[in-house]
Every structure is written in structure tokens, then in C-alpha cells.
């Protein structure tokens, strides 16, 4: 682990093992908020922010739990930190931009149950990343999530104008598009050396 | 005994059960409101761990157990939890049960625990469990909530099995590790890869859409 450079951690988290398309984390907002480009971008930014904060907190918490020898509290303490961070972001957005607050709607509090964020905290603990590595890993994961969301939003905006059979309309066609997107992201696996 | 069973069947097993209102809570999760195929929630584990039928079954059962236990506790505490902090309390309840299940699976089979990886812990953020706690268990009696959890949980297991066995069959030529096709069968590697998860779910949803459309025409 020590030899892994920060740059390769970033590329790994954002492209090669994209959280949405390779690990299937954060599928709910991926399918739910990817209807419009604008909301997708802002959702991505909000998730990235929560990811970075909670990943930093998770690093500290892990060290603390190690010190008091209570690993069984890991899951519970992580989820509480994430919920608190989301609450903070929600209050911030509500104050700064009520329009965005309305556009994100129910999906904003649902960031708490976004598996990508808890997944990130668990993965970085499993991999034994240090402080700097955790930060870069969170940044990469957030970028990858935003990228997938934006790509999907672009595709779905085009889909609006195309004629699809009635039976595949809605979720089915979205899943098929996501599958093809996931296939194309596999091309990045050549980047790892 | 045999005769009465037969009578039941001729009437339609599910139809005869559905006439009883208390079993209604149980049946709806299995078919009419199936969490995966109809409500399309709890997608992350559905796609991530269904590359073999065995993983799918284990994941489904773990989720179902957590769902039943959290529904039970949430509904028995529903008059004590203040409304403002209910979501946080539900998540704490769910996280507790998930931790228990996590350690239980590790004790039962280390291999299984390894192949499911972090996804057992991620049951905490499965929207299905939280949505049942919020939409059903917090408003209904303990008995009803347990039935609801049981039905939804089994519906979830059923859906995961559908996906897992199809993916394993096409991607590996086997079901539960037993070879089905002869050696000459060319595996569809793509079905085991992440992309296959999206495709398989799309295929199943398409199948149910076609069924529904046919029913409407009739």
C-alpha cells in the first residue's frame, strides 16, 4: 500500500473502479437525479463534499476506535457522522440557495443513505489508507460519482427526444444505457499498471 | 390432509391466502409490491453481489433478517421515539442489527464473508429497510410489521435469486456451483462483470413490463 502514489489512487477511484459503474454504489441517486444536467452537476458536488468531510472524520474515528479497542462500533459511528454531515450540508444549501434546495428535493436528505459514502469510509479503512491518501481517495470517488452522473444526465437528455418502445420506457432503458456506460468504463482498466 | 391441500391449489394458492386480510401484508411484498421489480429500491446490493446464485441468496437472507428485526423493534418503539429524531433512531437500530449479522456471517463462514465484502455492512444504507421502517413499521402494530418485513424480505430474496441465477447460468454455465451446460458452452463473461448486472436487471424488468402490458390488453 505504501508504494501506491496519490495520483494512482485518484485515477483508481475515479475511473478504473468507478464507484457507480464498477462497484454499484450510489445507484439510487444515479438513477433518480440524472434526469437533468444541471441538478446532476450540483448533486455531484454536494455528494463529493459530504464524501470528503465524512472520509476525514472516518479516518479520525477509526484511529479512536482502535485506541479504545471497540471495532464493533465502527459501522454505527460512521453512519452517525455521515448523517450529521448531510444535515450540515442541507442547512448550508437551504441558506445559500433555496432554489437548489428545492431542485434536489428528497434526494438531499437521502445522501445519508447513499451507499457510496458509507462504502468509501469502509473501503478506505479496509485498505488502511493514511490521512493524505484518504483525502485523495475521497476526492477521486467524488469526481468519479459526479462524472458518471453527468454522463448519464447527458445521455438521458438525448433519450427524451428519441422514440423508444413503450415497454422499455423509463427504468429499463435507463438500466440498459447504464450497462453500456459501465462496459465503456471497463476500457479504463488498462490504465492500472 | 392431502385432499384439503389439493382443494387449496385448485382455488389458486395465492388467491386463497390473499382473502385473509392479515396475510395480505405478507403477500404484497412477494409479488404486487416486490421491492426490486416493482418499487425499484435497494438497488446497490441487487446489482453488486448477484454475480453468483449463492452470494445472492446469502445477501438476500441477511437483508431479510435485518428487515424483520428492525421492523419489529421500530414498531414496538413507535410510541416512544420523538418525531424529530426518528430517522436517526431508525438508522441506529438498523446499524445495530447489521453489526450483529456481520459478526454472525463471519462466524458461520469466513469465505462467504470475504466474497460479500463490505456489502454486508452496506445493508445499513439499503433504502428498502429504511423505507419500510418509515412507511410501515412506524405506523402499524408489531404483528403486522413483522409480517410486512417477512414478505418484503422474501420478495427481496426472490428477486436477488432471479438475478443471481440468471447471471451465474449465463456467465459461468452453472447454478449454485453445479455445472448445467456441457463443457463446450461458451461463457458470457460480460454477465459476471458489473455491466451484466445492469443488463440482467433490465432484462427482468422488461420481462415483467411485457407481462403487465399483456394483462392490460386482456
PDB file of N, CA, C and O in Angstrom, chain A residues 2-78:
ATOM      1  N   UNK A   2       1.972   1.177   0.676  1.00  0.00           N
ATOM      2  CA  UNK A   2       2.789   2.390   0.832  1.00  0.00           C
ATOM      3  C   UNK A   2       3.304   2.901  -0.505  1.00  0.00           C
ATOM      4  O   UNK A   2       3.497   4.095  -0.699  1.00  0.00           O
ATOM      5  N   UNK A   3       3.530   1.966  -1.451  1.00  0.00           N
ATOM      6  CA  UNK A   3       4.139   2.384  -2.715  1.00  0.00           C
ATOM      7  C   UNK A   3       3.140   3.052  -3.648  1.00  0.00           C
ATOM      8  O   UNK A   3       3.527   3.699  -4.604  1.00  0.00           O
ATOM      9  N   UNK A   4       1.857   2.901  -3.361  1.00  0.00           N
ATOM     10  CA  UNK A   4       0.836   3.450  -4.242  1.00  0.00           C
ATOM     11  C   UNK A   4       0.900   4.979  -4.216  1.00  0.00           C
ATOM     12  O   UNK A   4       0.796   5.591  -3.153  1.00  0.00           O
ATOM     13  N   UNK A   5       1.061   5.574  -5.388  1.00  0.00           N
ATOM     14  CA  UNK A   5       1.158   7.030  -5.398  1.00  0.00           C
ATOM     15  C   UNK A   5      -0.235   7.642  -5.290  1.00  0.00           C
ATOM     16  O   UNK A   5      -1.242   6.997  -5.584  1.00  0.00           O
ATOM     17  N   UNK A   6      -0.275   8.906  -4.850  1.00  0.00           N
ATOM     18  CA  UNK A   6      -1.564   9.577  -4.672  1.00  0.00           C
ATOM     19  C   UNK A   6      -2.308   9.680  -5.995  1.00  0.00           C
ATOM     20  O   UNK A   6      -3.523   9.544  -6.050  1.00  0.00           O
ATOM     21  N   UNK A   7      -1.545   9.923  -7.068  1.00  0.00           N
ATOM     22  CA  UNK A   7      -2.157  10.079  -8.379  1.00  0.00           C
ATOM     23  C   UNK A   7      -2.856   8.790  -8.801  1.00  0.00           C
ATOM     24  O   UNK A   7      -3.965   8.804  -9.325  1.00  0.00           O
ATOM     25  N   UNK A   8      -2.213   7.654  -8.536  1.00  0.00           N
ATOM     26  CA  UNK A   8      -2.825   6.385  -8.951  1.00  0.00           C
ATOM     27  C   UNK A   8      -4.054   6.071  -8.099  1.00  0.00           C
ATOM     28  O   UNK A   8      -5.008   5.446  -8.574  1.00  0.00           O
ATOM     29  N   UNK A   9      -4.045   6.512  -6.834  1.00  0.00           N
ATOM     30  CA  UNK A   9      -5.245   6.332  -6.008  1.00  0.00           C
ATOM     31  C   UNK A   9      -6.409   7.112  -6.608  1.00  0.00           C
ATOM     32  O   UNK A   9      -7.529   6.614  -6.719  1.00  0.00           O
ATOM     33  N   UNK A  10      -6.097   8.334  -7.049  1.00  0.00           N
ATOM     34  CA  UNK A  10      -7.136   9.197  -7.624  1.00  0.00           C
ATOM     35  C   UNK A  10      -7.723   8.570  -8.888  1.00  0.00           C
ATOM     36  O   UNK A  10      -8.938   8.444  -9.036  1.00  0.00           O
ATOM     37  N   UNK A  11      -6.833   8.155  -9.793  1.00  0.00           N
ATOM     38  CA  UNK A  11      -7.292   7.555 -11.057  1.00  0.00           C
ATOM     39  C   UNK A  11      -8.073   6.282 -10.777  1.00  0.00           C
ATOM     40  O   UNK A  11      -9.119   6.016 -11.381  1.00  0.00           O
ATOM     41  N   UNK A  12      -7.570   5.503  -9.829  1.00  0.00           N
ATOM     42  CA  UNK A  12      -8.213   4.242  -9.495  1.00  0.00           C
ATOM     43  C   UNK A  12      -9.646   4.471  -8.998  1.00  0.00           C
ATOM     44  O   UNK A  12     -10.580   3.793  -9.418  1.00  0.00           O
ATOM     45  N   UNK A  13      -9.810   5.459  -8.096  1.00  0.00           N
ATOM     46  CA  UNK A  13     -11.128   5.686  -7.505  1.00  0.00           C
ATOM     47  C   UNK A  13     -12.089   6.331  -8.495  1.00  0.00           C
ATOM     48  O   UNK A  13     -13.283   6.068  -8.468  1.00  0.00           O
ATOM     49  N   UNK A  14     -11.564   7.196  -9.375  1.00  0.00           N
ATOM     50  CA  UNK A  14     -12.488   7.937 -10.229  1.00  0.00           C
ATOM     51  C   UNK A  14     -12.796   7.209 -11.531  1.00  0.00           C
ATOM     52  O   UNK A  14     -13.934   7.253 -12.000  1.00  0.00           O
ATOM     53  N   UNK A  15     -11.806   6.531 -12.122  1.00  0.00           N
ATOM     54  CA  UNK A  15     -12.067   5.932 -13.428  1.00  0.00           C
ATOM     55  C   UNK A  15     -12.087   4.408 -13.414  1.00  0.00           C
ATOM     56  O   UNK A  15     -13.074   3.785 -13.782  1.00  0.00           O
ATOM     57  N   UNK A  16     -10.986   3.799 -12.959  1.00  0.00           N
ATOM     58  CA  UNK A  16     -10.873   2.344 -13.120  1.00  0.00           C
ATOM     59  C   UNK A  16     -11.925   1.620 -12.298  1.00  0.00           C
ATOM     60  O   UNK A  16     -12.643   0.757 -12.793  1.00  0.00           O
ATOM     61  N   UNK A  17     -11.998   1.968 -11.017  1.00  0.00           N
ATOM     62  CA  UNK A  17     -13.020   1.358 -10.184  1.00  0.00           C
ATOM     63  C   UNK A  17     -14.064   2.401  -9.815  1.00  0.00           C
ATOM     64  O   UNK A  17     -14.307   2.668  -8.652  1.00  0.00           O
ATOM     65  N   UNK A  18     -14.661   2.972 -10.840  1.00  0.00           N
ATOM     66  CA  UNK A  18     -15.676   3.995 -10.629  1.00  0.00           C
ATOM     67  C   UNK A  18     -16.742   3.485  -9.654  1.00  0.00           C
ATOM     68  O   UNK A  18     -17.239   2.379  -9.795  1.00  0.00           O
ATOM     69  N   UNK A  19     -17.055   4.308  -8.658  1.00  0.00           N
ATOM     70  CA  UNK A  19     -17.946   3.833  -7.593  1.00  0.00           C
ATOM     71  C   UNK A  19     -19.317   3.431  -8.112  1.00  0.00           C
ATOM     72  O   UNK A  19     -19.900   2.470  -7.648  1.00  0.00           O
ATOM     73  N   UNK A  20     -19.818   4.188  -9.084  1.00  0.00           N
ATOM     74  CA  UNK A  20     -21.161   3.876  -9.559  1.00  0.00           C
ATOM     75  C   UNK A  20     -21.143   2.707 -10.537  1.00  0.00           C
ATOM     76  O   UNK A  20     -21.902   1.754 -10.413  1.00  0.00           O
ATOM     77  N   UNK A  21     -20.227   2.771 -11.507  1.00  0.00           N
ATOM     78  CA  UNK A  21     -20.321   1.838 -12.624  1.00  0.00           C
ATOM     79  C   UNK A  21     -19.570   0.536 -12.402  1.00  0.00           C
ATOM     80  O   UNK A  21     -19.822  -0.448 -13.087  1.00  0.00           O
ATOM     81  N   UNK A  22     -18.640   0.498 -11.444  1.00  0.00           N
ATOM     82  CA  UNK A  22     -17.935  -0.756 -11.201  1.00  0.00           C
ATOM     83  C   UNK A  22     -18.308  -1.372  -9.859  1.00  0.00           C
ATOM     84  O   UNK A  22     -18.358  -2.581  -9.721  1.00  0.00           O
ATOM     85  N   UNK A  23     -18.568  -0.529  -8.858  1.00  0.00           N
ATOM     86  CA  UNK A  23     -18.910  -1.058  -7.533  1.00  0.00           C
ATOM     87  C   UNK A  23     -20.408  -1.005  -7.251  1.00  0.00           C
ATOM     88  O   UNK A  23     -20.858  -1.469  -6.208  1.00  0.00           O
ATOM     89  N   UNK A  24     -21.179  -0.384  -8.124  1.00  0.00           N
ATOM     90  CA  UNK A  24     -22.635  -0.237  -7.920  1.00  0.00           C
ATOM     91  C   UNK A  24     -22.969   0.467  -6.623  1.00  0.00           C
ATOM     92  O   UNK A  24     -23.895   0.068  -5.917  1.00  0.00           O
ATOM     93  N   UNK A  25     -22.218   1.480  -6.276  1.00  0.00           N
ATOM     94  CA  UNK A  25     -22.570   2.217  -5.069  1.00  0.00           C
ATOM     95  C   UNK A  25     -23.224   3.525  -5.487  1.00  0.00           C
ATOM     96  O   UNK A  25     -22.771   4.175  -6.416  1.00  0.00           O
ATOM     97  N   UNK A  26     -24.271   3.902  -4.780  1.00  0.00           N
ATOM     98  CA  UNK A  26     -24.947   5.156  -5.107  1.00  0.00           C
ATOM     99  C   UNK A  26     -25.807   5.055  -6.348  1.00  0.00           C
ATOM    100  O   UNK A  26     -25.929   5.994  -7.116  1.00  0.00           O
ATOM    101  N   UNK A  27     -26.432   3.877  -6.543  1.00  0.00           N
ATOM    102  CA  UNK A  27     -27.276   3.693  -7.720  1.00  0.00           C
ATOM    103  C   UNK A  27     -28.558   4.523  -7.609  1.00  0.00           C
ATOM    104  O   UNK A  27     -29.048   5.057  -8.597  1.00  0.00           O
ATOM    105  N   UNK A  28     -29.081   4.655  -6.374  1.00  0.00           N
ATOM    106  CA  UNK A  28     -30.368   5.346  -6.224  1.00  0.00           C
ATOM    107  C   UNK A  28     -30.312   6.784  -6.735  1.00  0.00           C
ATOM    108  O   UNK A  28     -31.098   7.152  -7.597  1.00  0.00           O
ATOM    109  N   UNK A  29     -29.371   7.628  -6.246  1.00  0.00           N
ATOM    110  CA  UNK A  29     -29.318   8.974  -6.814  1.00  0.00           C
ATOM    111  C   UNK A  29     -28.898   8.952  -8.279  1.00  0.00           C
ATOM    112  O   UNK A  29     -29.314   9.794  -9.060  1.00  0.00           O
ATOM    113  N   UNK A  30     -28.097   7.948  -8.654  1.00  0.00           N
ATOM    114  CA  UNK A  30     -27.641   7.842 -10.044  1.00  0.00           C
ATOM    115  C   UNK A  30     -28.840   7.684 -10.976  1.00  0.00           C
ATOM    116  O   UNK A  30     -28.891   8.283 -12.042  1.00  0.00           O
ATOM    117  N   UNK A  31     -29.809   6.887 -10.582  1.00  0.00           N
ATOM    118  CA  UNK A  31     -30.997   6.715 -11.409  1.00  0.00           C
ATOM    119  C   UNK A  31     -32.014   7.824 -11.144  1.00  0.00           C
ATOM    120  O   UNK A  31     -32.779   8.197 -12.018  1.00  0.00           O
ATOM    121  N   UNK A  32     -32.008   8.367  -9.901  1.00  0.00           N
ATOM    122  CA  UNK A  32     -33.046   9.310  -9.529  1.00  0.00           C
ATOM    123  C   UNK A  32     -32.807  10.741  -9.981  1.00  0.00           C
ATOM    124  O   UNK A  32     -33.730  11.413 -10.410  1.00  0.00           O
ATOM    125  N   UNK A  33     -31.555  11.208  -9.858  1.00  0.00           N
ATOM    126  CA  UNK A  33     -31.304  12.631 -10.105  1.00  0.00           C
ATOM    127  C   UNK A  33     -30.673  12.887 -11.462  1.00  0.00           C
ATOM    128  O   UNK A  33     -30.338  14.010 -11.790  1.00  0.00           O
ATOM    129  N   UNK A  34     -30.477  11.830 -12.265  1.00  0.00           N
ATOM    130  CA  UNK A  34     -29.734  12.040 -13.501  1.00  0.00           C
ATOM    131  C   UNK A  34     -30.636  12.479 -14.653  1.00  0.00           C
ATOM    132  O   UNK A  34     -30.269  12.373 -15.810  1.00  0.00           O
ATOM    133  N   UNK A  35     -31.823  12.991 -14.356  1.00  0.00           N
ATOM    134  CA  UNK A  35     -32.717  13.419 -15.421  1.00  0.00           C
ATOM    135  C   UNK A  35     -32.270  14.711 -16.091  1.00  0.00           C
ATOM    136  O   UNK A  35     -32.380  14.863 -17.298  1.00  0.00           O
ATOM    137  N   UNK A  36     -31.751  15.626 -15.301  1.00  0.00           N
ATOM    138  CA  UNK A  36     -31.344  16.926 -15.857  1.00  0.00           C
ATOM    139  C   UNK A  36     -29.876  17.190 -15.563  1.00  0.00           C
ATOM    140  O   UNK A  36     -29.387  16.903 -14.469  1.00  0.00           O
ATOM    141  N   UNK A  37     -29.199  17.783 -16.527  1.00  0.00           N
ATOM    142  CA  UNK A  37     -27.773  18.060 -16.412  1.00  0.00           C
ATOM    143  C   UNK A  37     -27.452  18.938 -15.206  1.00  0.00           C
ATOM    144  O   UNK A  37     -26.534  18.673 -14.436  1.00  0.00           O
ATOM    145  N   UNK A  38     -28.257  19.995 -15.017  1.00  0.00           N
ATOM    146  CA  UNK A  38     -27.918  20.987 -14.009  1.00  0.00           C
ATOM    147  C   UNK A  38     -27.987  20.403 -12.590  1.00  0.00           C
ATOM    148  O   UNK A  38     -27.052  20.535 -11.801  1.00  0.00           O
ATOM    149  N   UNK A  39     -29.100  19.725 -12.302  1.00  0.00           N
ATOM    150  CA  UNK A  39     -29.225  19.128 -10.962  1.00  0.00           C
ATOM    151  C   UNK A  39     -28.170  18.052 -10.758  1.00  0.00           C
ATOM    152  O   UNK A  39     -27.658  17.889  -9.654  1.00  0.00           O
ATOM    153  N   UNK A  40     -27.852  17.321 -11.832  1.00  0.00           N
ATOM    154  CA  UNK A  40     -26.855  16.258 -11.716  1.00  0.00           C
ATOM    155  C   UNK A  40     -25.515  16.828 -11.273  1.00  0.00           C
ATOM    156  O   UNK A  40     -24.860  16.291 -10.375  1.00  0.00           O
ATOM    157  N   UNK A  41     -25.117  17.944 -11.880  1.00  0.00           N
ATOM    158  CA  UNK A  41     -23.837  18.551 -11.535  1.00  0.00           C
ATOM    159  C   UNK A  41     -23.802  18.964 -10.068  1.00  0.00           C
ATOM    160  O   UNK A  41     -22.852  18.674  -9.338  1.00  0.00           O
ATOM    161  N   UNK A  42     -24.894  19.624  -9.638  1.00  0.00           N
ATOM    162  CA  UNK A  42     -24.900  20.127  -8.261  1.00  0.00           C
ATOM    163  C   UNK A  42     -24.998  18.995  -7.251  1.00  0.00           C
ATOM    164  O   UNK A  42     -24.393  19.060  -6.171  1.00  0.00           O
ATOM    165  N   UNK A  43     -25.764  17.971  -7.605  1.00  0.00           N
ATOM    166  CA  UNK A  43     -25.844  16.801  -6.735  1.00  0.00           C
ATOM    167  C   UNK A  43     -24.462  16.181  -6.573  1.00  0.00           C
ATOM    168  O   UNK A  43     -24.047  15.812  -5.468  1.00  0.00           O
ATOM    169  N   UNK A  44     -23.755  16.085  -7.702  1.00  0.00           N
ATOM    170  CA  UNK A  44     -22.407  15.528  -7.668  1.00  0.00           C
ATOM    171  C   UNK A  44     -21.514  16.323  -6.741  1.00  0.00           C
ATOM    172  O   UNK A  44     -20.761  15.761  -5.932  1.00  0.00           O
ATOM    173  N   UNK A  45     -21.611  17.651  -6.815  1.00  0.00           N
ATOM    174  CA  UNK A  45     -20.783  18.497  -5.959  1.00  0.00           C
ATOM    175  C   UNK A  45     -21.130  18.283  -4.487  1.00  0.00           C
ATOM    176  O   UNK A  45     -20.236  18.142  -3.641  1.00  0.00           O
ATOM    177  N   UNK A  46     -22.426  18.209  -4.191  1.00  0.00           N
ATOM    178  CA  UNK A  46     -22.840  18.015  -2.798  1.00  0.00           C
ATOM    179  C   UNK A  46     -22.325  16.683  -2.263  1.00  0.00           C
ATOM    180  O   UNK A  46     -21.795  16.606  -1.149  1.00  0.00           O
ATOM    181  N   UNK A  47     -22.457  15.632  -3.078  1.00  0.00           N
ATOM    182  CA  UNK A  47     -22.012  14.302  -2.641  1.00  0.00           C
ATOM    183  C   UNK A  47     -20.488  14.295  -2.433  1.00  0.00           C
ATOM    184  O   UNK A  47     -19.997  13.750  -1.441  1.00  0.00           O
ATOM    185  N   UNK A  48     -19.763  14.926  -3.368  1.00  0.00           N
ATOM    186  CA  UNK A  48     -18.310  14.975  -3.226  1.00  0.00           C
ATOM    187  C   UNK A  48     -17.916  15.644  -1.918  1.00  0.00           C
ATOM    188  O   UNK A  48     -17.033  15.165  -1.194  1.00  0.00           O
ATOM    189  N   UNK A  49     -18.594  16.753  -1.615  1.00  0.00           N
ATOM    190  CA  UNK A  49     -18.286  17.469  -0.380  1.00  0.00           C
ATOM    191  C   UNK A  49     -18.525  16.585   0.841  1.00  0.00           C
ATOM    192  O   UNK A  49     -17.663  16.456   1.718  1.00  0.00           O
ATOM    193  N   UNK A  50     -19.700  15.944   0.884  1.00  0.00           N
ATOM    194  CA  UNK A  50     -20.012  15.062   2.021  1.00  0.00           C
ATOM    195  C   UNK A  50     -18.983  13.940   2.107  1.00  0.00           C
ATOM    196  O   UNK A  50     -18.540  13.556   3.186  1.00  0.00           O
ATOM    197  N   UNK A  51     -18.590  13.413   0.947  1.00  0.00           N
ATOM    198  CA  UNK A  51     -17.604  12.335   0.922  1.00  0.00           C
ATOM    199  C   UNK A  51     -16.302  12.756   1.578  1.00  0.00           C
ATOM    200  O   UNK A  51     -15.742  12.022   2.405  1.00  0.00           O
ATOM    201  N   UNK A  52     -15.806  13.945   1.200  1.00  0.00           N
ATOM    202  CA  UNK A  52     -14.513  14.385   1.733  1.00  0.00           C
ATOM    203  C   UNK A  52     -14.600  14.571   3.241  1.00  0.00           C
ATOM    204  O   UNK A  52     -13.764  14.060   3.998  1.00  0.00           O
ATOM    205  N   UNK A  53     -15.655  15.270   3.710  1.00  0.00           N
ATOM    206  CA  UNK A  53     -15.790  15.504   5.146  1.00  0.00           C
ATOM    207  C   UNK A  53     -15.895  14.189   5.903  1.00  0.00           C
ATOM    208  O   UNK A  53     -15.185  13.932   6.876  1.00  0.00           O
ATOM    209  N   UNK A  54     -16.785  13.295   5.411  1.00  0.00           N
ATOM    210  CA  UNK A  54     -17.020  12.076   6.188  1.00  0.00           C
ATOM    211  C   UNK A  54     -15.823  11.142   6.118  1.00  0.00           C
ATOM    212  O   UNK A  54     -15.559  10.392   7.063  1.00  0.00           O
ATOM    213  N   UNK A  55     -15.092  11.201   5.013  1.00  0.00           N
ATOM    214  CA  UNK A  55     -13.906  10.352   4.927  1.00  0.00           C
ATOM    215  C   UNK A  55     -12.835  10.811   5.921  1.00  0.00           C
ATOM    216  O   UNK A  55     -12.173   9.991   6.566  1.00  0.00           O
ATOM    217  N   UNK A  56     -12.698  12.131   6.064  1.00  0.00           N
ATOM    218  CA  UNK A  56     -11.748  12.664   7.049  1.00  0.00           C
ATOM    219  C   UNK A  56     -12.166  12.251   8.466  1.00  0.00           C
ATOM    220  O   UNK A  56     -11.353  11.799   9.265  1.00  0.00           O
ATOM    221  N   UNK A  57     -13.478  12.388   8.734  1.00  0.00           N
ATOM    222  CA  UNK A  57     -13.977  12.010  10.059  1.00  0.00           C
ATOM    223  C   UNK A  57     -13.788  10.516  10.300  1.00  0.00           C
ATOM    224  O   UNK A  57     -13.431  10.095  11.400  1.00  0.00           O
ATOM    225  N   UNK A  58     -14.032   9.726   9.243  1.00  0.00           N
ATOM    226  CA  UNK A  58     -13.901   8.277   9.400  1.00  0.00           C
ATOM    227  C   UNK A  58     -12.471   7.910   9.758  1.00  0.00           C
ATOM    228  O   UNK A  58     -12.228   6.991  10.543  1.00  0.00           O
ATOM    229  N   UNK A  59     -11.509   8.653   9.167  1.00  0.00           N
ATOM    230  CA  UNK A  59     -10.106   8.368   9.481  1.00  0.00           C
ATOM    231  C   UNK A  59      -9.843   8.584  10.975  1.00  0.00           C
ATOM    232  O   UNK A  59      -9.251   7.739  11.648  1.00  0.00           O
ATOM    233  N   UNK A  60     -10.338   9.725  11.488  1.00  0.00           N
ATOM    234  CA  UNK A  60     -10.149  10.014  12.904  1.00  0.00           C
ATOM    235  C   UNK A  60     -10.858   9.009  13.794  1.00  0.00           C
ATOM    236  O   UNK A  60     -10.306   8.512  14.776  1.00  0.00           O
ATOM    237  N   UNK A  61     -12.102   8.677  13.406  1.00  0.00           N
ATOM    238  CA  UNK A  61     -12.895   7.739  14.204  1.00  0.00           C
ATOM    239  C   UNK A  61     -12.232   6.377  14.279  1.00  0.00           C
ATOM    240  O   UNK A  61     -12.206   5.744  15.336  1.00  0.00           O
ATOM    241  N   UNK A  62     -11.691   5.939  13.119  1.00  0.00           N
ATOM    242  CA  UNK A  62     -11.064   4.624  13.082  1.00  0.00           C
ATOM    243  C   UNK A  62      -9.894   4.569  14.067  1.00  0.00           C
ATOM    244  O   UNK A  62      -9.749   3.606  14.819  1.00  0.00           O
ATOM    245  N   UNK A  63      -9.088   5.645  14.054  1.00  0.00           N
ATOM    246  CA  UNK A  63      -7.950   5.697  14.973  1.00  0.00           C
ATOM    247  C   UNK A  63      -8.435   5.649  16.426  1.00  0.00           C
ATOM    248  O   UNK A  63      -7.863   4.953  17.275  1.00  0.00           O
ATOM    249  N   UNK A  64      -9.525   6.388  16.696  1.00  0.00           N
ATOM    250  CA  UNK A  64     -10.071   6.435  18.058  1.00  0.00           C
ATOM    251  C   UNK A  64     -10.579   5.063  18.494  1.00  0.00           C
ATOM    252  O   UNK A  64     -10.286   4.588  19.599  1.00  0.00           O
ATOM    253  N   UNK A  65     -11.337   4.405  17.587  1.00  0.00           N
ATOM    254  CA  UNK A  65     -11.901   3.098  17.924  1.00  0.00           C
ATOM    255  C   UNK A  65     -10.807   2.056  18.122  1.00  0.00           C
ATOM    256  O   UNK A  65     -10.928   1.155  18.953  1.00  0.00           O
ATOM    257  N   UNK A  66      -9.731   2.179  17.341  1.00  0.00           N
ATOM    258  CA  UNK A  66      -8.591   1.292  17.530  1.00  0.00           C
ATOM    259  C   UNK A  66      -8.020   1.476  18.930  1.00  0.00           C
ATOM    260  O   UNK A  66      -7.690   0.513  19.616  1.00  0.00           O
ATOM    261  N   UNK A  67      -7.943   2.763  19.326  1.00  0.00           N
ATOM    262  CA  UNK A  67      -7.311   3.085  20.608  1.00  0.00           C
ATOM    263  C   UNK A  67      -8.126   2.528  21.778  1.00  0.00           C
ATOM    264  O   UNK A  67      -7.564   2.007  22.744  1.00  0.00           O
ATOM    265  N   UNK A  68      -9.466   2.627  21.683  1.00  0.00           N
ATOM    266  CA  UNK A  68     -10.274   2.118  22.797  1.00  0.00           C
ATOM    267  C   UNK A  68     -10.714   0.679  22.559  1.00  0.00           C
ATOM    268  O   UNK A  68     -11.509   0.131  23.309  1.00  0.00           O
ATOM    269  N   UNK A  69     -10.211   0.088  21.464  1.00  0.00           N
ATOM    270  CA  UNK A  69     -10.451  -1.324  21.174  1.00  0.00           C
ATOM    271  C   UNK A  69     -11.948  -1.658  21.082  1.00  0.00           C
ATOM    272  O   UNK A  69     -12.448  -2.532  21.784  1.00  0.00           O
ATOM    273  N   UNK A  70     -12.650  -0.942  20.217  1.00  0.00           N
ATOM    274  CA  UNK A  70     -14.088  -1.200  20.057  1.00  0.00           C
ATOM    275  C   UNK A  70     -14.459  -1.199  18.577  1.00  0.00           C
ATOM    276  O   UNK A  70     -15.183  -0.323  18.116  1.00  0.00           O
ATOM    277  N   UNK A  71     -13.954  -2.174  17.803  1.00  0.00           N
ATOM    278  CA  UNK A  71     -14.217  -2.159  16.353  1.00  0.00           C
ATOM    279  C   UNK A  71     -15.689  -2.372  16.006  1.00  0.00           C
ATOM    280  O   UNK A  71     -16.121  -1.987  14.936  1.00  0.00           O
ATOM    281  N   UNK A  72     -16.456  -2.968  16.953  1.00  0.00           N
ATOM    282  CA  UNK A  72     -17.865  -3.231  16.641  1.00  0.00           C
ATOM    283  C   UNK A  72     -18.692  -1.956  16.579  1.00  0.00           C
ATOM    284  O   UNK A  72     -19.823  -1.970  16.127  1.00  0.00           O
ATOM    285  N   UNK A  73     -18.117  -0.845  17.053  1.00  0.00           N
ATOM    286  CA  UNK A  73     -18.846   0.425  16.979  1.00  0.00           C
ATOM    287  C   UNK A  73     -18.605   1.151  15.655  1.00  0.00           C
ATOM    288  O   UNK A  73     -19.177   2.200  15.412  1.00  0.00           O
ATOM    289  N   UNK A  74     -17.750   0.562  14.811  1.00  0.00           N
ATOM    290  CA  UNK A  74     -17.340   1.229  13.581  1.00  0.00           C
ATOM    291  C   UNK A  74     -18.524   1.677  12.722  1.00  0.00           C
ATOM    292  O   UNK A  74     -18.674   2.860  12.416  1.00  0.00           O
ATOM    293  N   UNK A  75     -19.381   0.698  12.392  1.00  0.00           N
ATOM    294  CA  UNK A  75     -20.488   0.977  11.486  1.00  0.00           C
ATOM    295  C   UNK A  75     -21.396   2.073  12.037  1.00  0.00           C
ATOM    296  O   UNK A  75     -21.764   3.021  11.347  1.00  0.00           O
ATOM    297  N   UNK A  76     -21.742   1.950  13.321  1.00  0.00           N
ATOM    298  CA  UNK A  76     -22.679   2.887  13.929  1.00  0.00           C
ATOM    299  C   UNK A  76     -22.089   4.290  13.970  1.00  0.00           C
ATOM    300  O   UNK A  76     -22.745   5.274  13.626  1.00  0.00           O
ATOM    301  N   UNK A  77     -20.808   4.388  14.338  1.00  0.00           N
ATOM    302  CA  UNK A  77     -20.228   5.728  14.446  1.00  0.00           C
ATOM    303  C   UNK A  77     -20.069   6.368  13.069  1.00  0.00           C
ATOM    304  O   UNK A  77     -20.272   7.571  12.911  1.00  0.00           O
ATOM    305  N   UNK A  78     -19.720   5.557  12.055  1.00  0.00           N
ATOM    306  CA  UNK A  78     -19.594   6.121  10.701  1.00  0.00           C
ATOM    307  C   UNK A  78     -20.919   6.703  10.236  1.00  0.00           C
ATOM    308  O   UNK A  78     -20.975   7.810   9.712  1.00  0.00           O
TER     309      UNK A  78
END
